[in-house]
Coordinates of C-alpha atoms and ligand atoms in Angstrom, one line a residue:
M1 CA -5.9 7.7 2.7
C2 CA -5.9 9.0 6.2
G3 CA -5.4 7.5 9.7
I4 CA -7.8 7.7 12.5
V5 CA -7.5 6.6 16.2
G6 CA -9.9 6.6 19.2
Y7 CA -9.6 5.7 22.8
T8 CA -11.9 5.5 25.9
G9 CA -10.9 3.9 29.2
K10 CA -9.2 4.5 32.5
L11 CA -5.9 6.0 31.1
Q12 CA -5.3 9.5 29.8
A13 CA -6.2 9.4 26.1
Q14 CA -3.6 11.8 24.7
P15 CA -0.5 9.5 24.9
F16 CA -2.2 6.6 22.9
L17 CA -3.8 9.0 20.4
L18 CA -0.5 10.6 19.6
Q19 CA 1.4 7.3 19.5
G20 CA -1.3 5.8 17.3
L21 CA -1.1 8.7 14.9
A22 CA 2.6 8.3 14.7
A23 CA 2.2 4.6 13.8
L24 CA -0.5 5.5 11.2
E25 CA 1.3 8.6 9.7
Y26 CA 2.4 6.6 6.7
R27 CA -1.3 6.7 5.7
G28 CA -1.2 10.4 5.2
Y29 CA 0.8 13.3 6.8
D30 CA -0.2 16.7 5.6
S31 CA -2.1 17.7 8.7
A32 CA -3.2 16.2 12.0
G33 CA -5.4 16.8 15.0
I34 CA -6.7 15.5 18.3
E35 CA -9.8 16.0 20.4
V36 CA -10.2 14.9 24.1
L37 CA -13.2 15.1 26.4
S38 CA -12.0 17.1 29.4
P39 CA -13.2 16.5 33.0
D40 CA -14.9 19.9 32.8
G41 CA -17.4 18.2 30.4
S42 CA -16.2 20.0 27.3
L43 CA -14.2 19.0 24.2
H44 CA -10.7 20.3 23.9
G45 CA -8.6 19.9 20.9
V46 CA -5.6 20.9 18.8
K47 CA -5.2 20.6 15.0
C48 CA -2.6 21.9 12.6
Q49 CA -1.1 21.6 9.2
G50 CA 2.1 19.5 9.1
R51 CA 3.3 16.2 10.6
V52 CA 2.3 14.4 13.7
A53 CA 5.5 15.7 15.3
T54 CA 4.2 19.3 14.9
L55 CA 0.9 18.3 16.6
T56 CA 2.7 16.6 19.4
Q57 CA 4.7 19.8 20.1
R58 CA 1.5 21.8 20.2
C59 CA 0.0 19.3 22.6
Q60 CA 2.8 19.8 25.0
T61 CA 1.5 23.3 25.7
A62 CA -2.2 22.4 25.2
N63 CA -1.9 19.6 27.9
L64 CA -5.1 17.9 26.9
V65 CA -6.6 16.0 29.9
G66 CA -9.2 13.4 29.6
T67 CA -9.7 9.6 29.2
S68 CA -11.6 9.6 25.9
G69 CA -10.6 11.1 22.7
I70 CA -10.1 10.8 18.9
A71 CA -7.3 11.9 16.5
H72 CA -6.5 12.0 12.8
T73 CA -3.6 12.3 10.4
R74 CA -4.6 13.5 6.9
W75 CA -3.9 13.0 3.2
A76 CA -5.9 15.8 1.7
T77 CA -8.7 15.0 -0.8
H78 CA -11.2 17.9 -0.5
G79 CA -9.7 21.1 0.9
A80 CA -6.0 21.9 0.8
P81 CA -3.8 20.9 3.8
S82 CA -4.4 23.6 6.4
D83 CA -5.2 24.1 10.1
R84 CA -8.9 24.6 9.4
N85 CA -9.2 21.6 7.1
A86 CA -7.4 19.3 9.5
H87 CA -9.5 16.9 11.5
P88 CA -11.2 16.6 14.0
H89 CA -14.2 18.5 12.8
V90 CA -16.9 19.7 15.2
D91 CA -20.6 20.6 14.9
C92 CA -22.0 24.1 15.5
S93 CA -22.3 23.5 19.2
G94 CA -18.7 22.3 19.5
R95 CA -20.0 19.4 21.6
I96 CA -19.6 16.7 18.8
A97 CA -16.3 15.9 17.2
I98 CA -15.5 13.5 14.3
V99 CA -12.5 12.1 12.5
H100 CA -13.0 10.5 9.1
N101 CA -11.0 8.4 6.6
G102 CA -12.8 8.1 3.2
I103 CA -14.9 10.4 1.0
I104 CA -18.4 11.6 1.4
E105 CA -19.4 11.6 -2.3
N106 CA -22.7 13.5 -1.8
F107 CA -21.1 16.1 0.5
R108 CA -22.0 19.1 -1.7
E109 CA -25.7 18.5 -1.6
L110 CA -25.6 17.7 2.1
R111 CA -23.6 20.8 2.9
A112 CA -26.1 22.9 1.0
Q113 CA -29.0 21.4 2.9
L114 CA -27.2 21.9 6.2
I115 CA -26.3 25.5 5.5
A116 CA -29.8 26.2 4.4
S117 CA -31.0 24.9 7.7
G118 CA -28.7 27.2 9.6
H119 CA -25.5 25.2 10.1
E120 CA -22.2 27.1 9.8
F121 CA -19.1 25.4 8.3
K122 CA -15.5 26.1 9.2
S123 CA -13.7 24.0 6.6
E124 CA -13.7 23.2 2.9
T125 CA -13.7 19.5 3.6
D126 CA -16.3 16.8 2.7
S127 CA -15.8 15.3 6.2
E128 CA -17.2 18.2 8.2
V129 CA -20.7 17.5 6.9
I130 CA -20.7 14.4 9.1
A131 CA -20.4 16.4 12.3
H132 CA -23.4 18.6 11.4
L133 CA -25.5 15.6 10.3
I134 CA -24.8 14.0 13.7
E135 CA -25.8 17.2 15.4
D136 CA -29.1 17.2 13.5
S137 CA -30.0 13.7 14.4
W138 CA -28.7 14.1 18.0
N139 CA -31.2 17.0 18.4
G140 CA -33.9 15.2 16.4
P141 CA -34.9 11.6 16.0
A142 CA -31.9 10.1 18.0
K143 CA -33.0 12.0 21.1
G144 CA -29.5 12.2 22.6
D145 CA -28.5 8.6 21.8
L146 CA -25.0 9.0 20.2
L147 CA -25.1 5.6 18.4
E148 CA -28.5 6.3 16.9
A149 CA -27.4 9.9 16.0
V150 CA -24.3 8.5 14.1
R151 CA -26.4 5.7 12.5
I152 CA -29.0 8.2 11.1
A153 CA -26.3 10.6 10.0
V154 CA -24.3 8.0 8.0
S155 CA -27.5 6.7 6.4
R156 CA -27.7 10.0 4.6
C157 CA -24.1 9.7 3.3
E158 CA -22.8 8.1 0.1
G159 CA -19.2 7.1 -0.3
S160 CA -16.7 5.6 2.1
W161 CA -15.9 6.2 5.8
A162 CA -14.1 5.0 8.8
L163 CA -15.4 7.3 11.5
A164 CA -14.7 7.9 15.2
V165 CA -17.1 10.2 17.0
L166 CA -16.8 11.9 20.4
C167 CA -19.6 13.8 22.1
A168 CA -19.4 15.9 25.3
D169 CA -23.0 14.8 26.2
A170 CA -22.2 11.1 25.9
P171 CA -19.2 11.1 28.2
G172 CA -16.9 8.1 28.0
Q173 CA -18.3 6.8 24.7
V174 CA -16.6 6.7 21.4
V175 CA -18.8 5.7 18.5
C176 CA -17.3 4.2 15.3
A177 CA -18.7 3.5 11.9
R178 CA -17.3 1.8 8.8
R179 CA -18.0 1.6 5.2
R180 CA -15.3 0.6 2.7
S181 CA -12.5 2.2 4.8
P182 CA -10.9 -0.1 7.3
L183 CA -11.5 0.2 11.1
V184 CA -10.3 -2.2 13.9
I185 CA -11.1 -2.1 17.6
A186 CA -9.2 -3.6 20.5
T187 CA -10.9 -4.2 23.8
T188 CA -8.6 -4.4 26.9
P189 CA -8.7 -4.0 30.6
D190 CA -7.4 -0.4 30.1
G191 CA -10.3 0.4 27.8
C192 CA -11.1 0.3 24.1
Y193 CA -8.9 1.4 21.2
A194 CA -10.0 2.1 17.7
A195 CA -7.7 2.6 14.7
S196 CA -7.6 2.5 10.9
D197 CA -5.3 -0.5 10.9
I198 CA -3.5 -2.8 13.3
T199 CA -0.2 -0.9 13.0
A200 CA -1.5 1.5 15.7
L201 CA -2.7 -1.4 18.0
A202 CA 0.4 -3.5 18.0
G203 CA 1.2 -4.3 21.6
K204 CA -2.4 -3.4 22.8
A205 CA -4.0 -6.8 22.0
K206 CA -3.4 -10.0 20.1
S207 CA -7.0 -10.1 18.6
V208 CA -9.1 -7.2 17.3
I209 CA -12.6 -6.6 16.2
Q210 CA -12.8 -5.8 12.5
L211 CA -15.9 -3.8 11.6
D212 CA -17.6 -4.9 8.5
D213 CA -19.2 -2.6 5.9
G214 CA -22.2 -0.8 7.3
Q215 CA -21.4 -1.7 10.9
L216 CA -21.2 0.7 13.9
A217 CA -19.6 0.2 17.3
V218 CA -20.0 1.7 20.7
L219 CA -16.7 1.7 22.7
N220 CA -17.1 1.9 26.4
P221 CA -14.6 3.0 29.0
Q222 CA -14.9 -0.3 30.9
G223 CA -13.2 -1.9 27.9
T224 CA -16.3 -3.4 26.3
C225 CA -17.5 -2.8 22.8
S226 CA -20.9 -3.5 21.2
V227 CA -21.2 -3.8 17.4
F228 CA -24.4 -3.0 15.5
D229 CA -25.5 -3.3 11.9
E230 CA -26.8 -0.4 9.8
D231 CA -30.3 -1.0 11.1
G232 CA -29.2 -0.7 14.7
N233 CA -29.4 -4.4 15.5
L234 CA -26.8 -5.9 17.8
V235 CA -24.2 -8.1 16.0
A236 CA -23.7 -11.1 18.3
E237 CA -20.4 -12.3 16.8
P238 CA -18.4 -9.5 15.2
T239 CA -15.6 -10.4 12.8
T240 CA -12.3 -10.7 14.6
M241 CA -8.7 -11.2 13.5
T242 CA -5.4 -12.0 15.2
I243 CA -2.4 -9.6 15.0
D244 CA 0.3 -11.9 13.7
W245 CA 3.2 -9.7 14.4
D246 CA 4.5 -7.9 17.5
A247 CA 4.9 -4.2 18.2
S248 CA 8.5 -4.2 17.2
A249 CA 7.6 -5.0 13.7
A250 CA 6.3 -1.5 13.2
T251 CA 9.3 0.2 14.8
L252 CA 12.6 1.2 13.3
G253 CA 14.6 -1.4 15.2
G254 CA 17.8 0.5 14.9
Y255 CA 17.6 1.3 11.2
P256 CA 17.9 5.0 10.1
D257 CA 14.5 4.8 8.4
F258 CA 11.8 2.3 7.5
M259 CA 12.9 2.1 3.9
A260 CA 16.4 0.8 4.9
K261 CA 14.7 -1.6 7.3
E262 CA 12.3 -2.9 4.8
I263 CA 14.9 -3.3 2.1
A264 CA 16.9 -5.3 4.5
E265 CA 14.0 -7.5 5.5
Q266 CA 13.4 -8.8 2.0
P267 CA 15.5 -12.1 2.4
E268 CA 13.6 -13.1 5.5
A269 CA 10.3 -12.1 4.1
I270 CA 10.9 -14.3 1.0
R271 CA 12.2 -17.2 3.2
R272 CA 9.0 -17.0 5.3
L273 CA 6.9 -17.1 2.2
L274 CA 8.7 -20.0 0.6
K275 CA 8.6 -22.1 3.8
D276 CA 6.6 -25.4 3.3
R277 CA 5.3 -24.3 -0.1
L278 CA 6.7 -27.3 -2.1
G279 CA 4.4 -30.3 -1.9
K280 CA 4.2 -33.7 -3.7
H281 CA 1.8 -32.1 -6.1
G282 CA 3.6 -29.0 -7.1
I283 CA 3.3 -25.8 -5.1
E284 CA 1.0 -25.8 -2.1
L285 CA -1.4 -22.9 -2.7
D286 CA -4.6 -23.8 -0.9
E287 CA -5.5 -20.1 -0.7
L288 CA -6.4 -20.3 -4.4
T289 CA -9.5 -22.4 -3.5
M290 CA -9.7 -23.8 -7.0
T291 CA -9.5 -27.5 -8.1
D292 CA -7.0 -28.8 -10.6
E293 CA -9.9 -29.1 -13.1
E294 CA -11.0 -25.5 -12.6
L295 CA -7.4 -24.3 -12.9
A296 CA -6.9 -26.5 -16.1
S297 CA -9.9 -24.8 -17.6
I298 CA -8.4 -21.3 -17.1
D299 CA -7.8 -19.8 -20.6
K300 CA -7.1 -16.2 -19.7
V301 CA -5.7 -14.3 -16.7
Y302 CA -6.5 -10.7 -16.0
V303 CA -4.1 -9.0 -13.6
V304 CA -5.1 -5.7 -12.2
A305 CA -3.1 -3.4 -9.8
C306 CA -1.6 0.0 -9.3
G307 CA 1.9 1.5 -9.0
T308 CA 4.6 -0.9 -7.8
S309 CA 2.0 -3.7 -7.5
Y310 CA 1.2 -3.1 -11.2
H311 CA 4.9 -3.8 -11.9
V312 CA 4.4 -7.1 -10.0
G313 CA 1.5 -7.7 -12.4
L314 CA 3.8 -7.4 -15.4
I315 CA 6.2 -9.9 -13.9
T316 CA 3.2 -12.1 -13.1
R317 CA 2.3 -12.1 -16.8
D318 CA 5.9 -13.2 -17.7
F319 CA 5.8 -16.0 -15.1
I320 CA 2.4 -17.3 -16.2
E321 CA 2.9 -17.0 -19.9
N322 CA 6.3 -18.7 -19.8
W323 CA 5.5 -21.4 -17.3
A324 CA 1.8 -22.1 -17.6
K325 CA 1.4 -21.0 -21.3
V326 CA -1.8 -19.0 -20.4
P327 CA -2.4 -15.6 -22.0
V328 CA -2.3 -12.8 -19.5
V329 CA -3.7 -9.2 -19.7
V330 CA -2.2 -6.8 -17.2
E331 CA -4.1 -3.6 -16.6
Q332 CA -3.6 -0.5 -14.4
A333 CA -6.7 -0.6 -12.3
S334 CA -7.5 3.1 -12.9
E335 CA -7.5 2.4 -16.7
L336 CA -9.5 -0.8 -16.5
N337 CA -12.3 0.9 -14.5
Y338 CA -13.2 3.2 -17.4
K339 CA -12.6 1.0 -20.3
Q340 CA -15.6 0.5 -22.6
S341 CA -14.9 -3.1 -23.3
V342 CA -13.3 -5.6 -21.0
L343 CA -12.9 -8.9 -22.7
V344 CA -13.1 -11.9 -20.4
T345 CA -13.9 -15.5 -21.3
D346 CA -16.0 -18.1 -19.3
H347 CA -12.8 -19.2 -17.7
T348 CA -10.9 -16.0 -16.9
L349 CA -9.1 -15.7 -13.6
C350 CA -8.8 -12.2 -12.1
V351 CA -5.7 -11.6 -10.0
I352 CA -5.4 -8.4 -8.0
I353 CA -2.1 -7.4 -6.4
T354 CA -2.2 -4.9 -3.6
Q355 CA 0.1 -4.5 -0.7
S356 CA -2.4 -2.6 1.4
G357 CA -5.5 -4.4 0.2
E358 CA -7.3 -1.0 0.3
T359 CA -6.4 0.7 -3.0
A360 CA -9.7 2.0 -4.3
D361 CA -8.8 1.7 -8.0
T362 CA -7.8 -1.9 -7.5
L363 CA -10.9 -2.8 -5.4
T364 CA -13.2 -1.2 -8.0
A365 CA -11.5 -3.2 -10.8
A366 CA -11.9 -6.4 -8.9
R367 CA -15.6 -5.7 -8.3
R368 CA -16.0 -5.1 -12.1
L369 CA -14.3 -8.3 -13.1
R370 CA -16.2 -10.3 -10.5
G371 CA -19.3 -8.8 -12.0
L372 CA -18.2 -10.2 -15.3
G373 CA -18.1 -13.6 -13.8
C374 CA -14.4 -13.9 -13.0
K375 CA -13.1 -15.6 -9.8
V376 CA -10.9 -13.1 -8.0
F377 CA -7.6 -14.1 -6.4
A378 CA -5.8 -11.5 -4.3
I379 CA -2.1 -11.2 -3.4
T380 CA -1.8 -8.9 -0.5
N381 CA 0.2 -8.1 2.6
V382 CA -2.5 -7.0 5.0
L383 CA -4.6 -9.5 6.9
G384 CA -8.3 -8.8 6.8
S385 CA -7.9 -6.0 4.2
T386 CA -10.9 -5.2 2.0
A387 CA -9.2 -7.0 -1.0
A388 CA -8.9 -10.1 1.1
R389 CA -12.5 -10.0 2.3
E390 CA -13.9 -9.5 -1.1
S391 CA -11.8 -12.0 -3.0
D392 CA -12.5 -15.7 -3.6
G393 CA -9.0 -16.6 -2.4
T394 CA -6.1 -14.6 -0.9
L395 CA -2.4 -15.2 -0.6
Y396 CA -1.0 -13.2 2.3
I397 CA 2.7 -12.5 1.5
K398 CA 3.3 -12.0 5.3
A399 CA 6.1 -9.5 4.7
G400 CA 5.2 -7.8 7.9
P401 CA 4.0 -4.2 8.1
E402 CA 5.4 -2.1 5.3
V403 CA 5.5 1.4 6.8
C404 CA 7.6 3.2 4.2
V405 CA 5.4 4.8 1.7
C406 CA 7.5 3.5 -1.2
S407 CA 7.1 -0.3 -1.5
T408 CA 10.1 -2.5 -1.4
K409 CA 9.8 -5.8 0.5
A410 CA 6.2 -6.2 -0.6
Y411 CA 7.3 -5.8 -4.3
T412 CA 9.7 -8.8 -4.1
A413 CA 7.5 -10.9 -1.8
Q414 CA 4.5 -10.3 -4.1
M415 CA 6.6 -11.5 -7.1
V416 CA 7.3 -14.7 -5.2
G417 CA 3.6 -15.1 -4.6
A418 CA 3.0 -14.6 -8.3
A419 CA 5.5 -17.3 -9.0
F420 CA 3.5 -19.7 -6.8
L421 CA 0.4 -18.9 -8.8
A422 CA 2.2 -19.4 -12.1
L423 CA 3.7 -22.7 -11.0
R424 CA 0.4 -23.9 -9.6
L425 CA -1.3 -23.2 -13.0
A426 CA 1.6 -24.8 -14.9
L427 CA 1.1 -28.1 -13.1
A428 CA -2.7 -28.1 -13.4
K429 CA -2.4 -27.4 -17.1
G430 CA 0.3 -30.0 -17.6
K431 CA 2.8 -27.5 -18.9
M432 CA 5.4 -28.3 -16.2
T433 CA 6.3 -31.6 -14.5
Q434 CA 6.7 -32.0 -10.8
A435 CA 10.4 -32.3 -11.3
E436 CA 10.5 -29.0 -13.2
I437 CA 8.5 -27.3 -10.5
E438 CA 10.7 -28.6 -7.8
K439 CA 13.7 -27.2 -9.7
K440 CA 12.0 -23.8 -10.1
Y441 CA 11.1 -23.8 -6.4
H442 CA 14.7 -24.6 -5.4
Q443 CA 15.9 -21.7 -7.6
L444 CA 13.5 -19.5 -5.7
E445 CA 15.0 -20.7 -2.5
E446 CA 18.4 -19.3 -3.7
V447 CA 16.9 -15.8 -4.1
P448 CA 17.2 -14.7 -0.4
G449 CA 20.9 -15.5 -0.4
L450 CA 21.4 -13.6 -3.6
I451 CA 19.6 -10.6 -2.2
E452 CA 21.8 -10.7 0.9
K453 CA 24.8 -10.5 -1.4
V454 CA 23.4 -7.4 -3.1
L455 CA 22.6 -5.9 0.3
G456 CA 26.3 -6.2 1.1
R457 CA 27.1 -4.2 -1.9
S458 CA 25.2 -1.0 -1.0
W459 CA 28.4 1.0 -1.3
Q460 CA 28.1 0.6 -5.0
D461 CA 24.7 2.3 -5.0
K462 CA 25.9 5.0 -2.7
E463 CA 28.8 5.8 -5.1
A464 CA 26.5 5.6 -8.2
S465 CA 24.0 8.0 -6.6
R466 CA 26.5 10.8 -7.3
V467 CA 25.7 10.5 -11.0
F468 CA 22.3 12.0 -10.3
R469 CA 23.5 15.0 -8.2
R470 CA 23.0 17.6 -10.9
A471 CA 20.5 15.7 -13.0
H472 CA 17.0 16.9 -13.9
S473 CA 15.9 13.7 -15.6
S474 CA 17.0 10.1 -16.1
L475 CA 16.3 7.0 -18.2
F476 CA 16.0 3.5 -16.9
L477 CA 16.4 0.8 -19.6
G478 CA 15.8 -2.9 -19.6
R479 CA 14.6 -5.7 -21.9
G480 CA 12.1 -8.5 -21.3
V481 CA 11.4 -9.1 -17.7
N482 CA 13.9 -6.3 -16.9
S483 CA 11.9 -3.7 -18.7
T484 CA 9.7 -4.1 -15.6
T485 CA 12.7 -3.8 -13.4
A486 CA 13.5 -0.6 -15.1
A487 CA 10.0 0.7 -14.6
E488 CA 10.1 -0.2 -10.9
G489 CA 13.6 1.5 -10.5
A490 CA 12.3 4.6 -12.2
L491 CA 9.2 4.7 -9.9
K492 CA 11.4 4.3 -6.8
L493 CA 13.6 7.2 -7.9
K494 CA 10.8 9.5 -8.8
E495 CA 8.7 9.0 -5.7
I496 CA 11.3 9.6 -3.1
S497 CA 13.9 11.9 -4.8
Y498 CA 11.4 13.9 -6.9
L499 CA 13.8 13.5 -9.8
H500 CA 12.1 12.7 -13.1
A501 CA 12.9 9.2 -14.3
E502 CA 11.5 7.5 -17.3
A503 CA 11.6 3.7 -17.9
Y504 CA 11.8 2.4 -21.5
A505 CA 12.3 -0.9 -23.2
A506 CA 16.0 -0.7 -24.1
G507 CA 15.3 -1.6 -27.7
E508 CA 12.7 1.0 -28.0
M509 CA 14.9 3.9 -26.8
K510 CA 16.3 4.6 -30.2
H511 CA 12.8 5.3 -31.5
G512 CA 12.5 8.6 -29.6
P513 CA 13.8 9.0 -26.1
I514 CA 17.4 8.8 -27.4
A515 CA 16.8 12.5 -28.2
L516 CA 16.9 13.2 -24.5
L517 CA 20.5 12.1 -24.3
E518 CA 23.3 14.7 -23.8
P519 CA 26.7 14.7 -22.0
G520 CA 26.2 13.6 -18.4
F521 CA 22.6 12.5 -18.8
P522 CA 22.1 9.6 -16.4
V523 CA 21.0 6.3 -17.8
V524 CA 20.5 3.1 -15.7
A525 CA 20.7 0.0 -17.9
I526 CA 19.7 -3.4 -16.5
V527 CA 22.0 -5.8 -18.4
P528 CA 22.3 -9.2 -16.7
Q529 CA 23.7 -12.3 -18.4
D530 CA 20.5 -13.3 -20.2
H531 CA 19.4 -14.0 -23.8
V532 CA 19.2 -10.3 -24.7
H533 CA 22.5 -9.3 -23.0
D534 CA 24.3 -8.4 -26.2
K535 CA 21.4 -6.5 -27.6
T536 CA 21.3 -4.4 -24.4
I537 CA 25.1 -3.8 -24.6
S538 CA 24.4 -2.3 -28.0
N539 CA 21.8 0.0 -26.5
I540 CA 24.3 1.1 -23.8
Q541 CA 26.8 1.9 -26.6
E542 CA 24.2 4.0 -28.3
C543 CA 23.7 6.0 -25.1
I544 CA 27.5 6.5 -24.5
A545 CA 27.9 7.6 -28.1
R546 CA 25.7 10.6 -27.2
G547 CA 27.6 11.4 -24.0
A548 CA 25.2 9.8 -21.5
T549 CA 26.6 8.6 -18.2
V550 CA 25.5 4.9 -17.8
V551 CA 25.1 3.0 -14.6
G552 CA 24.9 -0.7 -15.4
V553 CA 23.2 -3.4 -13.4
A554 CA 25.2 -6.4 -14.4
T555 CA 26.2 -10.0 -13.5
D556 CA 29.4 -10.5 -11.6
G557 CA 32.4 -10.7 -13.9
D558 CA 30.8 -9.3 -17.0
E559 CA 33.8 -7.7 -18.7
D560 CA 31.6 -6.4 -21.6
V561 CA 29.8 -4.0 -19.3
A562 CA 32.5 -2.7 -16.9
P563 CA 34.4 -0.5 -19.5
L564 CA 31.1 1.0 -20.8
C565 CA 29.7 2.3 -17.4
S566 CA 30.6 5.0 -15.0
N567 CA 29.4 2.7 -12.2
V568 CA 28.3 -0.9 -12.2
L569 CA 25.8 -2.3 -9.6
W570 CA 26.9 -5.9 -9.6
I571 CA 24.5 -8.8 -9.0
P572 CA 25.5 -12.4 -8.4
P573 CA 24.6 -15.0 -11.1
V574 CA 20.9 -15.8 -10.9
P575 CA 19.8 -19.4 -11.7
D576 CA 16.9 -18.4 -14.0
E577 CA 16.7 -15.1 -15.9
F578 CA 13.1 -14.8 -15.0
L579 CA 14.2 -14.4 -11.4
V580 CA 16.6 -11.6 -12.1
P581 CA 14.0 -8.9 -11.3
L582 CA 13.8 -10.2 -7.7
V583 CA 17.5 -9.6 -7.2
A584 CA 18.3 -6.6 -9.5
V585 CA 15.6 -4.4 -8.1
V586 CA 17.3 -4.3 -4.7
H587 CA 20.1 -2.3 -6.1
L588 CA 17.6 0.1 -7.6
Q589 CA 15.8 0.4 -4.3
M590 CA 19.1 1.3 -2.5
L591 CA 20.2 3.6 -5.4
A592 CA 16.9 5.6 -5.1
R593 CA 17.3 5.8 -1.4
Y594 CA 20.8 7.2 -1.6
V595 CA 19.8 9.8 -4.2
A596 CA 16.9 10.9 -2.0
L597 CA 19.0 11.1 1.1
D598 CA 21.7 13.1 -0.9
R599 CA 18.9 15.6 -1.7
G600 CA 17.9 15.8 2.0
Y601 CA 14.5 14.2 1.6
D602 CA 12.5 12.0 4.0
V603 CA 12.5 8.6 2.2
D604 CA 9.7 7.2 4.4
K605 CA 7.2 10.0 3.9
P606 CA 7.7 11.6 0.5
R607 CA 5.7 14.7 -0.4
N608 CA 2.2 14.4 -1.9
L609 CA 2.1 10.6 -1.4
A610 CA 0.2 8.2 0.9
K611 CA 0.9 4.6 1.6
S612 CA -2.4 3.4 0.1
V613 CA -4.6 5.5 -2.1
T614 CA -8.1 4.7 -0.9
V615 CA -9.8 7.2 -3.2
E616 CA -10.2 6.8 -6.9
Ligands
AGP1 C1 4.9 2.1 -4.4 O1 6.2 2.5 -4.1 C2 3.9 3.3 -4.3 N1 3.9 3.8 -3.0 C3 2.6 3.0 -5.0 O2 2.8 3.0 -6.3 C4 1.8 1.7 -4.6 O3 2.5 0.6 -5.1 C5 0.4 1.8 -5.2 O4 -0.3 2.9 -4.6 C6 -0.4 0.5 -5.0 O5 -0.5 0.3 -3.6 P1 -1.1 -1.2 -3.1 O6 0.0 -2.2 -3.5 O7 -1.3 -1.1 -1.6 O8 -2.4 -1.4 -3.8

């Protein structure tokens, strides 16, 4: 995934373009670039490998002057991170510049055709073909009309794009196009702003235009924007959406990094989500757009997601199977998309879980299940995301922008959203009474306070992080719902500290991974007071017998655990063992953060990763 921004208006373009890139940098950060239309009538730009900060430094000497421009921060797909593969890309004349988020799937044949007709390429990217296609149509059928030139150009492309185009011979205009990669536009008295998502537009406007698939837009310096369909017809009423949070939500707000901020925001995010959700008829979940009768007929649930959201899917299964007694299949989206047989019934509900709402694997899986006749319900954090627009119903977890590449507050909020779904199903299928649902709801209401207690114990995680100082690998063990907690803890550690971590069902460890254990080998064991507590204690003893160093995640006062572990990350008693994952994971988030900081890494922008993977 990459981030693109564009501006045209009465202000200098460079300040917004660089600020916008900084806000979007979580989408990708291996290289960045900017292009501005100078008063001398030519395009001037800077682009380089590295972070937006590097580009900003370069711009201080380049001093780009002009009131219209485009910019890009990249997560490389085709072509290694380098100065020449950074966007913007220009055509042969240097008079047309483009920035692109997405993939041009037929770029090889287009590139060959363009080279054969005399075009010269400067990069190895798929995106550069777009600049040359626009050049062709600009000099041909479009007769110098930039909108028409872009429209014809993208009609020759297959794949996905969010595009912003600048042309020296169409001064003041920025033309945008969208297909499967998000693009929003704000129109203001200062001019028009375009961006991959609203994070870059916070504070610019309260309402934005959201381009739909196939649409194009012409942004004018007077602050007006015209939207067109893929045939070039004007769209009288483009889709709009309201930005439901202010600019401060996407800033650090005094925290050392976004990961710390977003870990700390979890109690409030859950409280916001829980507010007014308990009705006289179970959980209020109108977003599900299904009647009690339709819900009562559901005989299978298919949950599809990726990464941390896939772990939410595993917890969703435990909630639904235990409360609503409906069988659940949980699949990693990238696996489901290439399975020969996907077994659904006439009454299978598909649930997709995706913080960004733009993860390509998950979107493809949802389209496949919809094609098999399933209704699709999305749990997401991004208003107006593709997942939301393509689903039959969407629950917004409203956790606020999650800027840190590794997901924390969305993980716990998505689990609460999954609990709503499970309880709604349980009532419709007569598996839980109103009273039982109310009890479960009030137990959920306790969770924010329990998380706040854990947040106050971060010193335990900081101390325990020393256990990993000389480690080259680690094991995370848990049973039942907490085998998922182990999986999420291992993922957090891997993705920000680059230390290998493997999660395993604690009871399974003796069937192989126990061979890894040697003196000092770090093992994290999630061992709350639950029905498998004593079994997990036995697994901890098996680890210690082989010299491993065990960090326990245990319930306050558990005297069985304390003597066995080098460190204990204590959690307060949780009213229902199925809710332990919501509380225990916070320790593992903080532990991973301290290990990564101890190693000197950037916890918000870990290497090789992007916030949402919009390519399959
Ligand atoms: C989570 O810490 C990771 N950054 C990653 O696994 C993420 O959860 C995954 O890419 C899915 O993203 P989504 O929730 O936006 O679909």
